[in-house]
């Protein structure tokens, strides 16, 4: 889960979240125009981590 904000995005308070997935048909999924992009990206990442722990697939970035 990453996010990006260009200068114009920062001015209007939005950004783009990029998700790297294991889906063969859509390995990269972009969500443009997200308000509070940092908070939303953090929420997605934390939810992803919780789900992986719940399923017993606990792997952190090295």
GROMACS .gro file of C-alpha atoms in nm:
model
   62
    1UNK     CA    1   0.000   0.000   0.000
    2UNK     CA    2   0.153   0.328  -0.110
    3UNK     CA    3   0.019   0.674  -0.170
    4UNK     CA    4   0.126   0.973  -0.375
    5UNK     CA    5   0.033   1.339  -0.383
    6UNK     CA    6   0.147   1.584  -0.645
    7UNK     CA    7   0.158   1.958  -0.573
    8UNK     CA    8  -0.194   2.011  -0.710
    9UNK     CA    9  -0.324   1.711  -0.515
   10UNK     CA   10  -0.184   1.856  -0.192
   11UNK     CA   11  -0.349   2.189  -0.266
   12UNK     CA   12  -0.693   2.030  -0.297
   13UNK     CA   13  -0.630   1.771  -0.022
   14UNK     CA   14  -0.641   1.448  -0.222
   15UNK     CA   15  -0.401   1.178  -0.340
   16UNK     CA   16  -0.375   0.841  -0.510
   17UNK     CA   17  -0.346   0.510  -0.326
   18UNK     CA   18  -0.172   0.224  -0.508
   19UNK     CA   19  -0.230  -0.136  -0.403
   20UNK     CA   20   0.003  -0.417  -0.514
   21UNK     CA   21  -0.206  -0.735  -0.521
   22UNK     CA   22  -0.151  -1.103  -0.592
   23UNK     CA   23  -0.437  -1.094  -0.844
   24UNK     CA   24  -0.302  -1.206  -1.183
   25UNK     CA   25  -0.553  -0.999  -1.382
   26UNK     CA   26  -0.502  -0.676  -1.184
   27UNK     CA   27  -0.167  -0.682  -1.000
   28UNK     CA   28  -0.171  -0.305  -0.943
   29UNK     CA   29  -0.488  -0.126  -0.837
   30UNK     CA   30  -0.498   0.255  -0.817
   31UNK     CA   31  -0.750   0.463  -0.622
   32UNK     CA   32  -0.721   0.827  -0.736
   33UNK     CA   33  -0.880   1.132  -0.573
   34UNK     CA   34  -0.881   1.001  -0.214
   35UNK     CA   35  -0.929   1.264   0.058
   36UNK     CA   36  -0.708   1.225   0.368
   37UNK     CA   37  -0.492   0.993   0.160
   38UNK     CA   38  -0.233   0.927   0.432
   39UNK     CA   39  -0.498   0.822   0.686
   40UNK     CA   40  -0.686   0.605   0.436
   41UNK     CA   41  -0.365   0.433   0.319
   42UNK     CA   42  -0.271   0.364   0.682
   43UNK     CA   43  -0.618   0.223   0.752
   44UNK     CA   44  -0.599  -0.008   0.449
   45UNK     CA   45  -0.251  -0.125   0.546
   46UNK     CA   46  -0.343  -0.190   0.909
   47UNK     CA   47  -0.659  -0.378   0.806
   48UNK     CA   48  -0.449  -0.586   0.564
   49UNK     CA   49  -0.203  -0.672   0.842
   50UNK     CA   50  -0.482  -0.767   1.083
   51UNK     CA   51  -0.640  -0.996   0.825
   52UNK     CA   52  -0.308  -1.167   0.750
   53UNK     CA   53  -0.252  -1.224   1.123
   54UNK     CA   54  -0.606  -1.358   1.160
   55UNK     CA   55  -0.541  -1.605   0.878
   56UNK     CA   56  -0.204  -1.702   1.022
   57UNK     CA   57  -0.007  -1.547   0.737
   58UNK     CA   58   0.210  -1.307   0.933
   59UNK     CA   59   0.486  -1.165   0.716
   60UNK     CA   60   0.627  -0.817   0.766
   61UNK     CA   61   0.833  -0.623   0.515
   62UNK     CA   62   1.204  -0.680   0.557
   0.00000   0.00000   0.00000
